[in-house]
Backbone as CSV, one residue per row, in Angstrom:
resi,resn,N_x,N_y,N_z,CA_x,CA_y,CA_z,C_x,C_y,C_z
1,UNK,35.550,-57.437,90.229,34.406,-57.588,89.354,33.443,-56.415,89.506
2,UNK,33.325,-55.942,90.751,32.432,-54.821,91.017,32.907,-53.573,90.270
3,UNK,34.225,-53.360,90.232,34.785,-52.201,89.522,34.517,-52.289,88.022
4,UNK,34.571,-53.484,87.473,34.308,-53.680,86.044,32.862,-53.313,85.726
5,UNK,31.931,-53.730,86.586,30.517,-53.406,86.377,30.283,-51.896,86.459
6,UNK,30.908,-51.257,87.425,30.768,-49.803,87.574,31.338,-49.092,86.352
7,UNK,32.506,-49.519,85.900,33.119,-48.905,84.716,32.245,-49.113,83.486
8,UNK,31.653,-50.292,83.348,30.774,-50.574,82.205,29.533,-49.690,82.250
9,UNK,28.975,-49.491,83.444,27.804,-48.611,83.586,28.150,-47.174,83.219
10,UNK,29.291,-46.694,83.693,29.714,-45.327,83.385,29.942,-45.165,81.889
11,UNK,30.601,-46.133,81.267,30.838,-46.087,79.827,29.518,-46.103,79.063
12,UNK,28.581,-46.935,79.484,27.268,-47.001,78.838,26.523,-45.688,78.944
13,UNK,26.577,-45.047,80.114,25.934,-43.743,80.287,26.590,-42.686,79.413
14,UNK,27.901,-42.703,79.322,28.614,-41.719,78.497,28.253,-41.879,77.031
15,UNK,28.173,-43.111,76.560,27.831,-43.353,75.154,26.397,-42.930,74.874
16,UNK,25.455,-43.271,75.763,24.059,-42.903,75.520,23.863,-41.397,75.636
17,UNK,24.588,-40.726,76.529,24.472,-39.272,76.650,24.975,-38.584,75.396
18,UNK,26.056,-39.105,74.806,26.572,-38.476,73.593,25.634,-38.689,72.415
19,UNK,24.889,-39.794,72.420,23.946,-40.012,71.325,22.738,-39.094,71.446
20,UNK,22.444,-38.594,72.657,21.342,-37.657,72.841,21.754,-36.239,72.474
21,UNK,23.016,-35.970,72.471,23.483,-34.615,72.183,23.203,-34.276,70.725
22,UNK,22.596,-33.129,70.512,22.276,-32.697,69.159,23.216,-31.582,68.737
23,UNK,23.329,-31.453,67.467,24.167,-30.424,66.867,23.482,-29.075,67.046
24,UNK,24.266,-28.026,67.175,23.720,-26.679,67.293,24.605,-25.674,66.585
25,UNK,24.116,-24.446,66.486,24.888,-23.368,65.881,26.036,-23.014,66.815
26,UNK,27.239,-23.065,66.287,28.453,-22.807,67.066,28.911,-21.359,66.892
27,UNK,28.821,-20.850,65.655,29.315,-19.503,65.368,28.583,-18.955,64.151
28,UNK,28.387,-17.639,64.144,27.753,-16.974,63.008,28.506,-15.686,62.711
29,UNK,28.527,-15.314,61.451,29.128,-14.048,61.042,28.265,-13.446,59.948
30,UNK,27.746,-12.251,60.163,27.849,-11.412,61.346,27.307,-12.137,62.587
31,UNK,27.886,-11.813,63.721,27.537,-12.472,64.970,26.240,-11.910,65.543
32,UNK,25.674,-12.679,66.468,24.474,-12.223,67.160,24.759,-10.902,67.861
33,UNK,23.855,-9.945,67.681,23.925,-8.611,68.291,25.136,-7.796,67.839
34,UNK,25.766,-8.179,66.725,26.906,-7.411,66.204,26.434,-6.021,65.783
35,UNK,27.293,-5.029,65.977,27.032,-3.657,65.543,28.119,-3.317,64.536
36,UNK,27.758,-3.317,63.267,28.722,-3.177,62.182,28.753,-1.762,61.632
37,UNK,29.915,-1.360,61.132,30.079,-0.050,60.511,30.048,-0.146,58.993
38,UNK,30.216,-1.338,58.443,30.122,-1.517,56.994,29.389,-2.812,56.692
39,UNK,28.813,-2.859,55.512,28.017,-4.006,55.101,28.876,-5.270,55.066
40,UNK,28.403,-6.363,55.669,29.165,-7.614,55.599,29.122,-8.165,54.179
41,UNK,30.208,-8.764,53.741,30.249,-9.316,52.384,29.645,-10.713,52.322
42,UNK,29.619,-11.417,53.461,29.103,-12.790,53.506,28.322,-13.023,54.787
43,UNK,27.450,-14.009,54.735,26.813,-14.560,55.922,27.373,-15.964,56.075
44,UNK,27.919,-16.283,57.240,28.417,-17.643,57.453,27.835,-18.207,58.744
45,UNK,27.492,-19.476,58.692,26.980,-20.208,59.847,27.838,-21.447,60.032
46,UNK,28.339,-21.644,61.246,29.150,-22.810,61.572,28.439,-23.593,62.670
47,UNK,28.229,-24.868,62.433,27.533,-25.741,63.369,28.527,-26.684,64.038
48,UNK,28.120,-27.261,65.168,29.001,-28.163,65.911,29.074,-29.556,65.286
49,UNK,28.330,-29.780,64.234,28.360,-31.032,63.482,27.734,-30.801,62.120
50,UNK,27.647,-31.839,61.323,27.110,-31.687,59.970,25.586,-31.570,59.988
51,UNK,25.080,-30.587,59.239,23.646,-30.349,59.097,23.343,-29.978,57.654
52,UNK,22.065,-30.027,57.318,21.573,-29.487,56.048,20.746,-28.260,56.387
53,UNK,21.165,-27.089,55.944,20.373,-25.876,56.152,19.263,-25.912,55.111
54,UNK,18.005,-26.001,55.586,16.885,-26.146,54.654,16.099,-24.852,54.467
55,UNK,16.224,-23.924,55.406,15.588,-22.607,55.267,16.520,-21.568,55.858
56,UNK,16.610,-20.438,55.193,17.436,-19.344,55.682,16.880,-18.050,55.130
57,UNK,16.650,-17.094,56.007,16.165,-15.792,55.550,16.838,-14.687,56.345
58,UNK,16.979,-13.552,55.690,17.469,-12.332,56.324,16.409,-11.279,56.050
59,UNK,15.978,-10.593,57.105,14.965,-9.557,56.957,15.492,-8.234,57.475
60,UNK,15.366,-7.190,56.658,15.756,-5.842,57.065,14.663,-5.297,57.972
61,UNK,15.063,-4.742,59.103,14.125,-4.216,60.095,13.028,-5.227,60.407
62,UNK,13.393,-6.508,60.356,12.522,-7.650,60.649,11.264,-7.703,59.794
63,UNK,11.288,-7.060,58.631,10.122,-7.065,57.746,10.493,-7.409,56.317
64,UNK,11.335,-6.592,55.712,11.644,-6.703,54.292,12.682,-7.791,54.042
65,UNK,12.345,-8.826,53.247,13.321,-9.883,52.961,14.503,-9.364,52.135
66,UNK,15.688,-9.842,52.474,16.896,-9.541,51.709,17.128,-10.721,50.766
67,UNK,17.180,-10.456,49.483,17.430,-11.507,48.495,18.938,-11.741,48.390
68,UNK,19.363,-12.985,48.627,20.794,-13.281,48.536,21.073,-14.644,47.910
69,UNK,20.071,-15.249,47.302,20.291,-16.470,46.540,20.425,-17.743,47.347
70,UNK,19.801,-17.817,48.527,19.875,-19.050,49.317,19.169,-20.190,48.592
71,UNK,19.825,-21.340,48.570,19.231,-22.588,48.092,19.613,-23.672,49.089
72,UNK,18.639,-24.485,49.465,18.904,-25.580,50.405,19.929,-26.535,49.807
73,UNK,20.828,-27.012,50.650,21.896,-27.906,50.214,21.486,-29.357,50.452
74,UNK,21.711,-30.221,49.488,21.385,-31.644,49.629,22.389,-32.378,50.513
75,UNK,23.602,-31.859,50.615,24.655,-32.502,51.405,24.798,-31.816,52.755
76,UNK,25.026,-32.612,53.790,25.247,-32.072,55.128,26.673,-31.539,55.240
77,UNK,26.799,-30.372,55.816,28.095,-29.718,56.055,28.070,-29.125,57.459
78,UNK,29.227,-28.752,57.980,29.265,-28.079,59.278,29.449,-26.572,59.133
79,UNK,29.888,-26.115,57.952,30.069,-24.677,57.730,29.449,-24.275,56.400
80,UNK,28.705,-23.176,56.447,28.058,-22.633,55.254,28.411,-21.161,55.128
81,UNK,28.473,-20.701,53.868,28.754,-19.283,53.618,28.018,-18.846,52.356
82,UNK,27.370,-17.680,52.444,26.644,-17.118,51.312,27.082,-15.676,51.105
83,UNK,27.318,-15.270,49.862,27.634,-13.862,49.591,26.385,-13.011,49.799
84,UNK,26.586,-11.811,50.317,25.477,-10.890,50.565,25.564,-9.681,49.647
85,UNK,24.423,-9.121,49.284,24.449,-7.844,48.568,24.844,-6.747,49.555
86,UNK,25.132,-5.568,49.070,25.431,-4.444,49.956,24.161,-4.090,50.720
87,UNK,24.260,-4.085,52.037,23.111,-3.816,52.894,23.088,-2.355,53.318
88,UNK,21.898,-1.797,53.437,21.725,-0.427,53.930,21.772,-0.443,55.458
89,UNK,21.991,0.721,56.054,21.990,0.832,57.507,20.632,0.390,58.045
90,UNK,20.642,-0.313,59.167,19.403,-0.777,59.788,19.632,-2.030,60.602
91,UNK,18.551,-2.576,61.119,18.588,-3.822,61.888,18.218,-4.976,60.971
92,UNK,18.871,-6.097,61.172,18.638,-7.280,60.344,18.405,-8.493,61.235
93,UNK,17.445,-9.307,60.836,17.164,-10.559,61.527,17.532,-11.729,60.635
94,UNK,18.252,-12.690,61.184,18.632,-13.912,60.466,17.832,-15.059,61.082
95,UNK,17.117,-15.799,60.254,16.317,-16.947,60.689,16.774,-18.170,59.912
96,UNK,17.062,-19.267,60.604,17.534,-20.473,59.928,16.832,-21.712,60.475
97,UNK,16.728,-22.720,59.618,16.216,-24.040,59.987,17.174,-25.053,59.374
98,UNK,17.584,-26.046,60.166,18.528,-27.061,59.690,18.095,-28.442,60.167
99,UNK,18.553,-29.447,59.443,18.335,-30.842,59.821,19.679,-31.485,60.117
100,UNK,19.792,-32.102,61.295,21.001,-32.844,61.624,21.040,-34.149,60.854
101,UNK,22.194,-34.781,60.839,22.325,-36.063,60.131,21.419,-37.139,60.729
102,UNK,21.037,-36.956,61.994,20.127,-37.906,62.644,18.662,-37.571,62.383
103,UNK,18.405,-36.538,61.568,17.037,-36.138,61.247,16.451,-35.130,62.214
104,UNK,17.209,-34.754,63.246,16.740,-33.787,64.234,16.621,-32.408,63.594
105,UNK,15.441,-31.798,63.710,15.207,-30.461,63.159,15.535,-29.424,64.224
106,UNK,16.286,-28.405,63.827,16.650,-27.334,64.748,16.459,-26.004,64.036
107,UNK,16.252,-24.965,64.809,16.083,-23.639,64.212,16.623,-22.593,65.165
108,UNK,16.859,-21.428,64.633,17.346,-20.334,65.445,17.182,-19.014,64.730
109,UNK,17.355,-17.972,65.479,17.302,-16.628,64.908,18.183,-15.706,65.736
110,UNK,18.670,-14.688,65.085,19.444,-13.672,65.787,19.415,-12.389,64.980
111,UNK,19.886,-11.314,65.585,19.881,-10.012,64.919,21.269,-9.405,64.925
112,UNK,21.492,-8.537,63.951,22.679,-7.689,63.936,22.259,-6.328,63.403
113,UNK,23.078,-5.323,63.662,22.766,-3.953,63.259,23.889,-3.408,62.403
114,UNK,23.507,-2.752,61.329,24.469,-2.088,60.452,24.264,-0.593,60.614
115,UNK,25.281,0.076,61.160,25.191,1.513,61.381,25.528,2.297,60.127
116,UNK,26.361,1.777,59.298,26.763,2.492,58.085,27.955,3.383,58.348
117,UNK,28.727,3.628,57.299,29.963,4.396,57.444,29.704,5.870,57.695
118,UNK,28.639,6.435,57.172,28.397,7.866,57.308,27.780,8.268,58.622
119,UNK,27.266,7.319,59.385,26.524,7.674,60.585,27.406,8.251,61.675
120,UNK,28.604,7.741,61.852,29.461,8.213,62.937,29.922,9.647,62.718
121,UNK,30.225,10.016,61.494,30.719,11.374,61.276,29.608,12.407,61.439
122,UNK,28.339,11.974,61.334,27.225,12.895,61.494,26.815,13.071,62.947
123,UNK,27.333,12.234,63.830,26.961,12.324,65.234,27.753,13.440,65.905
124,UNK,27.108,14.211,66.810,27.852,15.263,67.511,28.900,14.647,68.424
125,UNK,30.058,15.230,68.432,31.147,14.724,69.259,31.209,15.534,70.546
126,UNK,31.425,14.846,71.636,31.550,15.502,72.920,32.983,15.990,73.076
127,UNK,33.138,17.226,73.537,34.469,17.789,73.745,34.996,17.271,75.073
128,UNK,36.037,16.454,75.023,36.601,15.871,76.243,37.955,16.484,76.594
129,UNK,38.333,17.553,75.908,39.627,18.176,76.214,39.559,18.868,77.569
130,UNK,40.712,19.125,78.135,40.794,19.748,79.450,40.163,21.141,79.437
131,UNK,40.298,21.869,78.341,39.750,23.220,78.253,38.227,23.235,78.324
132,UNK,37.604,22.146,78.013,36.142,22.103,78.027,35.600,21.975,79.448
133,UNK,36.437,21.578,80.386,35.975,21.414,81.764,35.972,22.767,82.447
134,UNK,34.938,23.013,83.204,34.858,24.288,83.932,35.316,24.054,85.359
135,UNK,36.152,24.968,85.834,36.668,24.847,87.209,36.099,25.939,88.053
């Protein structure tokens, strides 16, 4: 009987702990701190459960808003994707606010950097050949 009570307590704790667990951002693309060579075609956010994304913004150099047609969704989903316009080289901040199915409000932000395709060819290259070494 004692084992049954212990098992019931453990099961009760496991169930209540899972009910306290809230949904969060699982994956984003472009990813946090990504360094890209070409403009991403989409922004996607994947959550660990169903949420309604109610606010979403992208800011170039953390100031200028990027217009990409975000509209809050009435239905809860776990994955969202929005097409992006062609972005110029620079730093971008993504800010989001979502509501879980339980009404829990969550928010987050992250940055990514777009270097652009022309930037690498303009950078000076270091000569690493054997002839460049002085003996």
